Coordinates of C-alpha atoms in Angstrom, one line a residue:
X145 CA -72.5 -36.7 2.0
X146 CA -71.4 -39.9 3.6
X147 CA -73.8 -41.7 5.9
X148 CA -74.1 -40.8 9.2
X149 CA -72.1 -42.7 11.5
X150 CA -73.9 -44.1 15.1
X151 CA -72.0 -41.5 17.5
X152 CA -73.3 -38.9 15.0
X153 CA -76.4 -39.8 15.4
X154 CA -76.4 -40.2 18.8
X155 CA -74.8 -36.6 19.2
X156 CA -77.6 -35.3 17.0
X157 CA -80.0 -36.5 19.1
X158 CA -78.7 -34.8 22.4
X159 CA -78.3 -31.7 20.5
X160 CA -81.9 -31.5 19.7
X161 CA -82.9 -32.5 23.0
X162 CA -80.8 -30.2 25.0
X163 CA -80.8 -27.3 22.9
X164 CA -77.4 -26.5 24.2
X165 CA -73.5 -27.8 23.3
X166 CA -72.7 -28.0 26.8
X167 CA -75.9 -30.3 28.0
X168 CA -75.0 -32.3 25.4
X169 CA -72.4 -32.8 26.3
X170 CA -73.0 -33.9 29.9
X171 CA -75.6 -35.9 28.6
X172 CA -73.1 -37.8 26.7
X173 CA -70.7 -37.7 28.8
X174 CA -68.6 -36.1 26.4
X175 CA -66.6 -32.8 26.7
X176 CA -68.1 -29.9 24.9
X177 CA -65.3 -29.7 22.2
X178 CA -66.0 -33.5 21.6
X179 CA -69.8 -32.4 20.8
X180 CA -68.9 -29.4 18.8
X181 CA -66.5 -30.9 16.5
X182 CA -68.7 -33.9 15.7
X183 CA -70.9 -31.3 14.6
X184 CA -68.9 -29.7 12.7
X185 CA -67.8 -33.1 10.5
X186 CA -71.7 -33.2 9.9
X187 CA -72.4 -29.9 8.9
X188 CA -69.4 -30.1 7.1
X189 CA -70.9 -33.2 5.5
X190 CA -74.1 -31.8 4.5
X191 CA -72.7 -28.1 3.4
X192 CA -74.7 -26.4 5.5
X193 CA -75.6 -25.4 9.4
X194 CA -78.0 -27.5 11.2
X195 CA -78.2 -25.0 14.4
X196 CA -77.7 -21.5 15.1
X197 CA -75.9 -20.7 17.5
X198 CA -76.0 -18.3 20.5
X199 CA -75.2 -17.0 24.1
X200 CA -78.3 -18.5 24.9
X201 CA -77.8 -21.8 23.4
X202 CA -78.5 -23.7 20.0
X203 CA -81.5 -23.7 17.7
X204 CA -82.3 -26.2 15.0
X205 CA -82.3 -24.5 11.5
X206 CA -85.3 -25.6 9.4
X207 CA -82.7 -28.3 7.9
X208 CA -81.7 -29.4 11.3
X209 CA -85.5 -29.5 12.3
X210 CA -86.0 -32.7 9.6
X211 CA -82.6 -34.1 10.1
X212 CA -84.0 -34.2 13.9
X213 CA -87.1 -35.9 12.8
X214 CA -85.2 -38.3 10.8
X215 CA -82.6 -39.0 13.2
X216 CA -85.3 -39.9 16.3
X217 CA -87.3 -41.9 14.1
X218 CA -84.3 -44.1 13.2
X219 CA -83.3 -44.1 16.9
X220 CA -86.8 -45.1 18.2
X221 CA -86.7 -47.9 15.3
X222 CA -83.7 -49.1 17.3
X223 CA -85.0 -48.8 20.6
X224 CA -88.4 -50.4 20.1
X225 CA -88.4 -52.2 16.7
X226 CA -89.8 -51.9 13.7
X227 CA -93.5 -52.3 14.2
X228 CA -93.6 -52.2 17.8
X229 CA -96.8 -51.0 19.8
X230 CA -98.4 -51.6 22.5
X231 CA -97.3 -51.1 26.1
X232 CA -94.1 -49.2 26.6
X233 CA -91.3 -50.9 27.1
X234 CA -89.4 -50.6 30.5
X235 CA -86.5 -48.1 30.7
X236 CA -83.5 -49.0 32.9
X237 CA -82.4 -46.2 34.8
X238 CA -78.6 -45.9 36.0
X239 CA -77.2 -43.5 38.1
X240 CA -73.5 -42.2 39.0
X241 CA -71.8 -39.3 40.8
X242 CA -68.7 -39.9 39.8
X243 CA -66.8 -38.0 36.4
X244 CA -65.0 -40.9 35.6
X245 CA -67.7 -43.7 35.6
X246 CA -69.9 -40.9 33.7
X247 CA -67.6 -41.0 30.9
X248 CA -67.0 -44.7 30.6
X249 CA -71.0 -45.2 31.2
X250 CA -71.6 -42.9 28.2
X251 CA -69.5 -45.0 25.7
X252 CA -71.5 -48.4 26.6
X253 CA -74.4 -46.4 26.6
X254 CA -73.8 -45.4 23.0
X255 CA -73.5 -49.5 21.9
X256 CA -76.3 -50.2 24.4
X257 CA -78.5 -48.1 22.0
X258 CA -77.5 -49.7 19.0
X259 CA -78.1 -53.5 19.8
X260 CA -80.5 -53.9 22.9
X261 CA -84.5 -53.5 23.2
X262 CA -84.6 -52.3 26.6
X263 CA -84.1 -48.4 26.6
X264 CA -81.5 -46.5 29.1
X265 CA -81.3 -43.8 30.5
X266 CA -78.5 -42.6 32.6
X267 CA -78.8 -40.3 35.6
X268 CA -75.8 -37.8 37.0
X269 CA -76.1 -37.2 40.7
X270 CA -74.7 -34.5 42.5
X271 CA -73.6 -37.2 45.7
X272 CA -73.9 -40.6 46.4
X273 CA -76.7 -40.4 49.5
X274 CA -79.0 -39.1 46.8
X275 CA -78.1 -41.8 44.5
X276 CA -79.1 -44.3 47.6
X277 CA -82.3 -42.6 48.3
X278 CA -83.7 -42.8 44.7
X279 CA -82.5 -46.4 44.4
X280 CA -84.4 -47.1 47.8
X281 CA -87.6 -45.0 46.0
X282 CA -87.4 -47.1 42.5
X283 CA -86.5 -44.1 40.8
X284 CA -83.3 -45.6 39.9
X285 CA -82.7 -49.2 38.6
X286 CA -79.3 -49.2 39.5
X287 CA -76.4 -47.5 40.9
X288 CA -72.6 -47.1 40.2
X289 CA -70.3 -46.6 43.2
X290 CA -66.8 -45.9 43.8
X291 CA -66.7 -48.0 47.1
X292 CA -67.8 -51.4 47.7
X293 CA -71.3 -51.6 48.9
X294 CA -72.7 -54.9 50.7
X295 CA -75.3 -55.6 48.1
X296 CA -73.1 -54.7 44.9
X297 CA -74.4 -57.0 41.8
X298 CA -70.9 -57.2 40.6
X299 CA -67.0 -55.6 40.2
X300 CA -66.5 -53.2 36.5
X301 CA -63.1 -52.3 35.9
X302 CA -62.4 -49.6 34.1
X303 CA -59.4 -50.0 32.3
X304 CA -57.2 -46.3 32.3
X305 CA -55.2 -45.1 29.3
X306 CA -52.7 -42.4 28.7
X307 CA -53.4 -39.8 26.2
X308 CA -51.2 -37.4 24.5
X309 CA -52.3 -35.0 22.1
X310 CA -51.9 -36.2 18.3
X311 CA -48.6 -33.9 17.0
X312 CA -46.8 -34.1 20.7
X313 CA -43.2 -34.2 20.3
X314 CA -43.0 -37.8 22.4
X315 CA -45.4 -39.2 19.4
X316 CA -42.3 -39.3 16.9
X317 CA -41.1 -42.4 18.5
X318 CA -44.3 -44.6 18.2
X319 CA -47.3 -45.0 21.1
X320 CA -44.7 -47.2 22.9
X321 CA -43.0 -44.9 25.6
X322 CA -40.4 -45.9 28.7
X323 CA -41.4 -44.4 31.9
X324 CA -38.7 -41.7 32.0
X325 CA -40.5 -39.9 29.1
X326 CA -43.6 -39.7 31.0
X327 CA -42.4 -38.9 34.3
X328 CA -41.8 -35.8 33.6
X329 CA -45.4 -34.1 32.1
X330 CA -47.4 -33.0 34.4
X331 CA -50.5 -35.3 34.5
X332 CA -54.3 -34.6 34.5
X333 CA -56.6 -36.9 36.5
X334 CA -60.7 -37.2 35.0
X335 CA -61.5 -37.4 38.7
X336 CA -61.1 -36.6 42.0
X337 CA -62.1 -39.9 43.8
X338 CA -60.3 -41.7 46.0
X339 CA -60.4 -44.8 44.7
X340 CA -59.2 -44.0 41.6
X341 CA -56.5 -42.2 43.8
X342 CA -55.2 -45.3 45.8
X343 CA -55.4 -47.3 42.8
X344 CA -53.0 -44.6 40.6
X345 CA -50.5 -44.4 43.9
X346 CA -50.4 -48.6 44.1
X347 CA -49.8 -49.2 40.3
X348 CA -46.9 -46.4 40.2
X349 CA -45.1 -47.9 43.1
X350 CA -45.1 -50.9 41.0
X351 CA -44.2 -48.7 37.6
X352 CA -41.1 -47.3 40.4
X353 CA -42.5 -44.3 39.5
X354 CA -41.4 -41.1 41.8
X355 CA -44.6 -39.7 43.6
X356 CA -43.0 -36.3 42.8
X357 CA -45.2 -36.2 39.6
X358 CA -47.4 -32.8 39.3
X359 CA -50.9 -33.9 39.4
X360 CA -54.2 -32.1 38.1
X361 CA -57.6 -32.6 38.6
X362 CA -59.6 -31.8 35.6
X363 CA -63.4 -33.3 35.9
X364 CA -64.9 -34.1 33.1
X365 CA -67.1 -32.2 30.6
X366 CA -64.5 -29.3 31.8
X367 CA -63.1 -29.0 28.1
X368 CA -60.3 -32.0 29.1
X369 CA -59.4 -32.6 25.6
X370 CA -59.2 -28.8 24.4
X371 CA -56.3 -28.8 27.8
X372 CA -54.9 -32.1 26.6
X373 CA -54.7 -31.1 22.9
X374 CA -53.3 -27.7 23.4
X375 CA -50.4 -29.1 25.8
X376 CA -47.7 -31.1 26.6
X377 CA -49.4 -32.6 29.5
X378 CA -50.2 -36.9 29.9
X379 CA -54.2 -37.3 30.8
X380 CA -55.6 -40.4 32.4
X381 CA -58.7 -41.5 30.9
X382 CA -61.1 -44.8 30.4
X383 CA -60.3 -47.0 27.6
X384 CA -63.3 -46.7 25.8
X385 CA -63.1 -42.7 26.1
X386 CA -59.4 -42.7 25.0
X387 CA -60.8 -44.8 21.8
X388 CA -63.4 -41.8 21.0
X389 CA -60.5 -39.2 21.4
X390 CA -58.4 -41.3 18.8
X391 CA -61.5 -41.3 16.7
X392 CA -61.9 -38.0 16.5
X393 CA -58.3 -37.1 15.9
X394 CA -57.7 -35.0 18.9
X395 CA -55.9 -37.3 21.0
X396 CA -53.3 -40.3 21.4
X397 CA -53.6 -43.4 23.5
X398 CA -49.8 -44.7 24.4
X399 CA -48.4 -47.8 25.7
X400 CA -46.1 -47.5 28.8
X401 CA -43.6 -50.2 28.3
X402 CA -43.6 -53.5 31.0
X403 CA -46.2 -51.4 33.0
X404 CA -49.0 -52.8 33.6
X405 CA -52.3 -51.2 33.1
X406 CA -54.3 -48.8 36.0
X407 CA -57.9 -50.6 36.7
X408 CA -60.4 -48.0 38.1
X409 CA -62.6 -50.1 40.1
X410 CA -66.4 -49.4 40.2
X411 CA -69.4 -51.4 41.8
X412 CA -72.9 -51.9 40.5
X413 CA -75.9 -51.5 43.2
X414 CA -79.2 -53.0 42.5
X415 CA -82.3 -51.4 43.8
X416 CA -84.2 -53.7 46.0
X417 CA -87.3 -53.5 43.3
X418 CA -85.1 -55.3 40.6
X419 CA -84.6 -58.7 41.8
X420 CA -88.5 -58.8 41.4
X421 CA -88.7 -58.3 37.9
X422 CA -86.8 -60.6 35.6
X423 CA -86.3 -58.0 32.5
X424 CA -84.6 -55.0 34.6
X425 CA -82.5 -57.5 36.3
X426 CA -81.3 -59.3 33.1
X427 CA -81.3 -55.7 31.9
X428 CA -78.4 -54.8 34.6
X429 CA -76.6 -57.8 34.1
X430 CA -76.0 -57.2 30.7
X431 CA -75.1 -53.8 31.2
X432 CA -72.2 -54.7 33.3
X433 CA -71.5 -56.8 30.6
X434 CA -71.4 -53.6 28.0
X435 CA -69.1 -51.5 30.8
X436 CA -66.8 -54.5 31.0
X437 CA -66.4 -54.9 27.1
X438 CA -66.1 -51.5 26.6
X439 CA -62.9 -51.3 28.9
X440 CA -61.4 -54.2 27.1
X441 CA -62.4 -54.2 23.8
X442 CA -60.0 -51.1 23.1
X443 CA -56.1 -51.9 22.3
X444 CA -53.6 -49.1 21.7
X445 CA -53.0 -48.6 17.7

C-alpha cells in the first residue's frame, strides 16, 4: 500500500481513541463522512478492515490493534522527539464554543502536530461563560471567541469559501462563477453566530447581492458535506476546511468573480496564568500564527 499520509494518521489516531466515527469526528473537527471515507482509502489501501463496526461503535480488529500501536508511536515521536524523557512536556490547551472556529482550529491543529514540540489539545465547550471560568481556573490555556474581549492576545481571520459539490452542473464552466449563478442556491451556513452573521450581511451588500437568499444553518459535524455533496446547494466554509473537502474529492471551492472574500473574525483570550510562563505564551502566539496561515495559505484550484 502507499504510505500513510499525515491526515490519515491523524484520523487513525482519533479512531482508536474514541472508539466511535462520530467522536472522531468531533474531535477532529471533521464531519463524520469526512472520518469514514478516509477510512475507507486506508482500508482500501491495506486490503483489509481495521475496525468492526457496530450500533455501539467501532472496535480495532487485531490488524487495526498494531497499526494503532504503530501509528501512536510515530505520533508521540513527533510530539516529543526522538529520545525524549524526562519531565512531560507542557500541553497547551484551547478552547471554543463556536462550530465554525472548531473546524478551522482542527486543520491548524493537524499541522501543529506535525512540526511543533509543545503538544495541543483542543477543548469544545458547550457556551462561552464556561470557557471563561476554566480560563480563570488554568484549566484552559487559551480561549477563542466570537466577540471582542478586552484582554484578546490578537485578531484570526478566518477566511470563508464557497463550496459546491464536485459534478454540480455550475462546475462545467470552471470554479470562476458571476454572482447571478449563485444567487439563486439556497445556502448553508457552518454556524449560527452572529458575528459570522453581520459579517455575511456586510460583504453581500457590497457583492449587491439581494438579501432574499434562502439561508440554512447546518452546524458542523452534522454530516455538512454528505448535504452539500448530495445537492445543489452553495455551503460557506473556512478556507482551510474547503481545502480538505477538495482533498478528499467531495467538494469544490469556487471563485466569485470581483467579490471580495467573507473574513469570519475570531479573538484569542489568554488565561491570566500564561503571561507567567514564557513557553505557553510563545506557545499561543504561534498558534495564532498556524490559524492565520491556515486561512491564507489555501487558493482556489
Amino acid at each position: 500500500m502507499k504510505r500513510l499520509e499525515p491526515r490519515q494518521l491523524l484520523v487513525l489516531s482519533a479512531l482508536g481513541r474514541n472508539a466511535s466515527i462520530h467522536r472522531a469526528a468531533r474531535d477532529l473537527s471533521l464531519t463524520q463522512s469526512a472520518v469514514s471515507k478516509t477510512l475507507a482509502e486506508i482500508e482500501a489501501g491495506m486490503g483489509s478492515a481495521l475496525f468492526l463496526r457496530s450500533r455501539q461503535g467501532i472496535a480495532a480488529t487485531a490488524l487495526g490493534r498494531l497499526v494503532l500501536r504503530r501509528v501512536e508511536h510515530l505520533l508521540d515521536l513527533l510530539d516529543h522527539g526522538i529520545g525524549r524523557h524526562g519531565k512531560e512536556a507542557p500541553v497547551l490547551k484551547i478552547g471554543y464554543v463556536s462550530d465554525l472556529h472548531g473546524m478551522a482550529l482542527g486543520q491548524a491543529f493537524v499541522r501543529w502536530r506535525l512540526s511543533q514540540p509543545l503538544s495541543l489539545r483542543l477543548v469544545e465547550l458547550d457556551s462561552q461563560p464556561l470557557g471563561l471560568q476554566l480560563l480563570q481556573n488554568a484549566e484552559l490555556d487559551a480561549l477563542v471567541l466570537d466577540e471582542p474581549g478586552e484582554q484578546e492576545l490578537r485578531t484570526i481571520s478566518n477566511r470563508m469559501v464557497p463550496v459546491l459539490r464536485k459534478s454540480h452542473p455550475l462546475l462545467v464552466k470552471g470554479t470562476s462563477l458571476s454572482l447571478q449563478d449563485v444567487q439563486a442556491l439556497d445556502w448553508i451556513l457552518p454556524t449560527a453566530g452572529a458575528p459570522f452573521h453581520r459579517a455575511l450581511q456586510s460583504w453581500m451588500v457590497r457583492a449587491g447581492i439581494e438579501a432574499a437568499v434562502n439561508l440554512w444553518i447546518l452546524p458542523a459535524g452534522q454530516a455538512l458535506s454528505t448535504v452539500v455533496a448530495q445537492s445543489d446547494v452553495l455551503a460557506w466554509l473556512p478556507a482551510a476546511q474547503a481545502s480538505w473537502f477538495q482533498q478528499m474529492g467531495v467538494l469544490m471551492p469556487v471563485r466569485l468573480t470581483d467579490v471580495p472574500d467573507i473574513e469570519a473574525p475570531a479573538y484569542l483570550l489568554l488565561g491570566a496564568h500564561v503571561q507567567a510562563d514564557p513557553v505557553l505564551q510563545q506557545g499561543v502566539a504561534l498558534f495564532a500564527h498556524f490559524m492565520d496561515h491556515s486561512s491564507a495559505c489555501f487558493e482556489v484550484q
